[in-house]
Amino acid sequence: MDDAVVDGFPRSWVDVTGETAAIGFTRASETRTGAMLATLAASNPGGRMLEVGTGTGVATSWQAVRR
């Protein structure tokens, strides 16, 4: 994976990151981390995942992507 290039962003990511910035939360997942989470989620099609909320939903938006 070329960590300098992220191929697409989840639709919900735009809304979630906007709201995250609006409330001043600065500890959301970085873009490269989100891309890695999307890859991991896609590696188990039809599988189940559980994310225990630790922020504003930025990481969740990446995991919900279906590729």
mmCIF file with all atom_site columns, C-alpha atoms in Angstrom:
data_model
loop_
_atom_site.group_PDB
_atom_site.id
_atom_site.type_symbol
_atom_site.label_atom_id
_atom_site.label_alt_id
_atom_site.label_comp_id
_atom_site.label_asym_id
_atom_site.label_entity_id
_atom_site.label_seq_id
_atom_site.pdbx_PDB_ins_code
_atom_site.Cartn_x
_atom_site.Cartn_y
_atom_site.Cartn_z
_atom_site.occupancy
_atom_site.B_iso_or_equiv
_atom_site.pdbx_formal_charge
_atom_site.auth_seq_id
_atom_site.auth_comp_id
_atom_site.auth_asym_id
_atom_site.auth_atom_id
_atom_site.pdbx_PDB_model_num
ATOM 1  C CA . MET A 1 1  ? 0.000   0.000   0.000  1.00 0.00 ? 1  MET A CA 1
ATOM 2  C CA . ASP A 1 2  ? 1.313   3.407   -0.908 1.00 0.00 ? 2  ASP A CA 1
ATOM 3  C CA . ASP A 1 3  ? 0.636   5.355   2.253  1.00 0.00 ? 3  ASP A CA 1
ATOM 4  C CA . ALA A 1 4  ? 0.880   8.635   0.368  1.00 0.00 ? 4  ALA A CA 1
ATOM 5  C CA . VAL A 1 5  ? -2.236  7.876   -1.691 1.00 0.00 ? 5  VAL A CA 1
ATOM 6  C CA . VAL A 1 6  ? -5.690  7.015   -0.400 1.00 0.00 ? 6  VAL A CA 1
ATOM 7  C CA . ASP A 1 7  ? -8.012  5.704   -3.094 1.00 0.00 ? 7  ASP A CA 1
ATOM 8  C CA . GLY A 1 8  ? -11.386 7.208   -2.254 1.00 0.00 ? 8  GLY A CA 1
ATOM 9  C CA . PHE A 1 9  ? -13.108 8.219   0.929  1.00 0.00 ? 9  PHE A CA 1
ATOM 10 C CA . PRO A 1 10 ? -16.327 6.825   2.391  1.00 0.00 ? 10 PRO A CA 1
ATOM 11 C CA . ARG A 1 11 ? -19.399 8.969   1.710  1.00 0.00 ? 11 ARG A CA 1
ATOM 12 C CA . SER A 1 12 ? -20.110 9.326   5.413  1.00 0.00 ? 12 SER A CA 1
ATOM 13 C CA . TRP A 1 13 ? -16.506 10.349  6.118  1.00 0.00 ? 13 TRP A CA 1
ATOM 14 C CA . VAL A 1 14 ? -17.117 13.876  4.805  1.00 0.00 ? 14 VAL A CA 1
ATOM 15 C CA . ASP A 1 15 ? -20.046 14.442  7.161  1.00 0.00 ? 15 ASP A CA 1
ATOM 16 C CA . VAL A 1 16 ? -18.392 12.795  10.151 1.00 0.00 ? 16 VAL A CA 1
ATOM 17 C CA . THR A 1 17 ? -15.108 14.667  9.792  1.00 0.00 ? 17 THR A CA 1
ATOM 18 C CA . GLY A 1 18 ? -17.001 17.936  9.357  1.00 0.00 ? 18 GLY A CA 1
ATOM 19 C CA . GLU A 1 19 ? -18.931 17.392  12.571 1.00 0.00 ? 19 GLU A CA 1
ATOM 20 C CA . THR A 1 20 ? -15.762 16.239  14.308 1.00 0.00 ? 20 THR A CA 1
ATOM 21 C CA . ALA A 1 21 ? -14.001 19.472  13.380 1.00 0.00 ? 21 ALA A CA 1
ATOM 22 C CA . ALA A 1 22 ? -17.034 21.523  14.399 1.00 0.00 ? 22 ALA A CA 1
ATOM 23 C CA . ILE A 1 23 ? -16.918 20.210  17.966 1.00 0.00 ? 23 ILE A CA 1
ATOM 24 C CA . GLY A 1 24 ? -13.157 20.603  18.170 1.00 0.00 ? 24 GLY A CA 1
ATOM 25 C CA . PHE A 1 25 ? -12.330 16.887  18.567 1.00 0.00 ? 25 PHE A CA 1
ATOM 26 C CA . THR A 1 26 ? -8.706  16.426  17.517 1.00 0.00 ? 26 THR A CA 1
ATOM 27 C CA . ARG A 1 27 ? -8.036  12.745  18.201 1.00 0.00 ? 27 ARG A CA 1
ATOM 28 C CA . ALA A 1 28 ? -9.933  11.148  15.299 1.00 0.00 ? 28 ALA A CA 1
ATOM 29 C CA . SER A 1 29 ? -8.294  8.437   13.190 1.00 0.00 ? 29 SER A CA 1
ATOM 30 C CA . GLU A 1 30 ? -5.869  9.618   10.554 1.00 0.00 ? 30 GLU A CA 1
ATOM 31 C CA . THR A 1 31 ? -6.676  8.995   6.894  1.00 0.00 ? 31 THR A CA 1
ATOM 32 C CA . ARG A 1 32 ? -4.058  6.251   6.518  1.00 0.00 ? 32 ARG A CA 1
ATOM 33 C CA . THR A 1 33 ? -5.430  4.483   9.586  1.00 0.00 ? 33 THR A CA 1
ATOM 34 C CA . GLY A 1 34 ? -8.923  4.665   8.106  1.00 0.00 ? 34 GLY A CA 1
ATOM 35 C CA . ALA A 1 35 ? -7.722  3.210   4.812  1.00 0.00 ? 35 ALA A CA 1
ATOM 36 C CA . MET A 1 36 ? -6.112  0.336   6.714  1.00 0.00 ? 36 MET A CA 1
ATOM 37 C CA . LEU A 1 37 ? -9.352  -0.295  8.637  1.00 0.00 ? 37 LEU A CA 1
ATOM 38 C CA . ALA A 1 38 ? -11.311 -0.361  5.366  1.00 0.00 ? 38 ALA A CA 1
ATOM 39 C CA . THR A 1 39 ? -8.856  -2.899  3.954  1.00 0.00 ? 39 THR A CA 1
ATOM 40 C CA . LEU A 1 40 ? -9.130  -5.099  7.035  1.00 0.00 ? 40 LEU A CA 1
ATOM 41 C CA . ALA A 1 41 ? -12.932 -4.948  6.955  1.00 0.00 ? 41 ALA A CA 1
ATOM 42 C CA . ALA A 1 42 ? -12.981 -5.811  3.237  1.00 0.00 ? 42 ALA A CA 1
ATOM 43 C CA . SER A 1 43 ? -10.718 -8.806  3.825  1.00 0.00 ? 43 SER A CA 1
ATOM 44 C CA . ASN A 1 44 ? -13.586 -10.641 5.533  1.00 0.00 ? 44 ASN A CA 1
ATOM 45 C CA . PRO A 1 45 ? -16.652 -10.189 3.295  1.00 0.00 ? 45 PRO A CA 1
ATOM 46 C CA . GLY A 1 46 ? -19.879 -10.974 5.081  1.00 0.00 ? 46 GLY A CA 1
ATOM 47 C CA . GLY A 1 47 ? -18.022 -11.082 8.380  1.00 0.00 ? 47 GLY A CA 1
ATOM 48 C CA . ARG A 1 48 ? -18.932 -9.260  11.521 1.00 0.00 ? 48 ARG A CA 1
ATOM 49 C CA . MET A 1 49 ? -17.028 -6.516  13.231 1.00 0.00 ? 49 MET A CA 1
ATOM 50 C CA . LEU A 1 50 ? -17.489 -4.667  16.459 1.00 0.00 ? 50 LEU A CA 1
ATOM 51 C CA . GLU A 1 51 ? -16.047 -1.279  17.083 1.00 0.00 ? 51 GLU A CA 1
ATOM 52 C CA . VAL A 1 52 ? -16.450 0.113   20.547 1.00 0.00 ? 52 VAL A CA 1
ATOM 53 C CA . GLY A 1 53 ? -16.863 3.856   20.182 1.00 0.00 ? 53 GLY A CA 1
ATOM 54 C CA . THR A 1 54 ? -13.829 5.852   21.170 1.00 0.00 ? 54 THR A CA 1
ATOM 55 C CA . GLY A 1 55 ? -14.422 9.085   19.300 1.00 0.00 ? 55 GLY A CA 1
ATOM 56 C CA . THR A 1 56 ? -16.839 10.578  16.815 1.00 0.00 ? 56 THR A CA 1
ATOM 57 C CA . GLY A 1 57 ? -17.263 7.796   14.257 1.00 0.00 ? 57 GLY A CA 1
ATOM 58 C CA . VAL A 1 58 ? -14.459 8.541   11.806 1.00 0.00 ? 58 VAL A CA 1
ATOM 59 C CA . ALA A 1 59 ? -13.017 5.011   12.114 1.00 0.00 ? 59 ALA A CA 1
ATOM 60 C CA . THR A 1 60 ? -16.496 3.513   11.840 1.00 0.00 ? 60 THR A CA 1
ATOM 61 C CA . SER A 1 61 ? -17.115 5.361   8.574  1.00 0.00 ? 61 SER A CA 1
ATOM 62 C CA . TRP A 1 62 ? -14.064 3.659   7.069  1.00 0.00 ? 62 TRP A CA 1
ATOM 63 C CA . GLN A 1 63 ? -15.033 0.210   8.323  1.00 0.00 ? 63 GLN A CA 1
ATOM 64 C CA . ALA A 1 64 ? -18.522 0.478   6.866  1.00 0.00 ? 64 ALA A CA 1
ATOM 65 C CA . VAL A 1 65 ? -17.149 0.840   3.326  1.00 0.00 ? 65 VAL A CA 1
ATOM 66 C CA . ARG A 1 66 ? -17.922 -2.074  1.014  1.00 0.00 ? 66 ARG A CA 1
ATOM 67 C CA . ARG A 1 67 ? -15.257 -2.519  -1.653 1.00 0.00 ? 67 ARG A CA 1
#
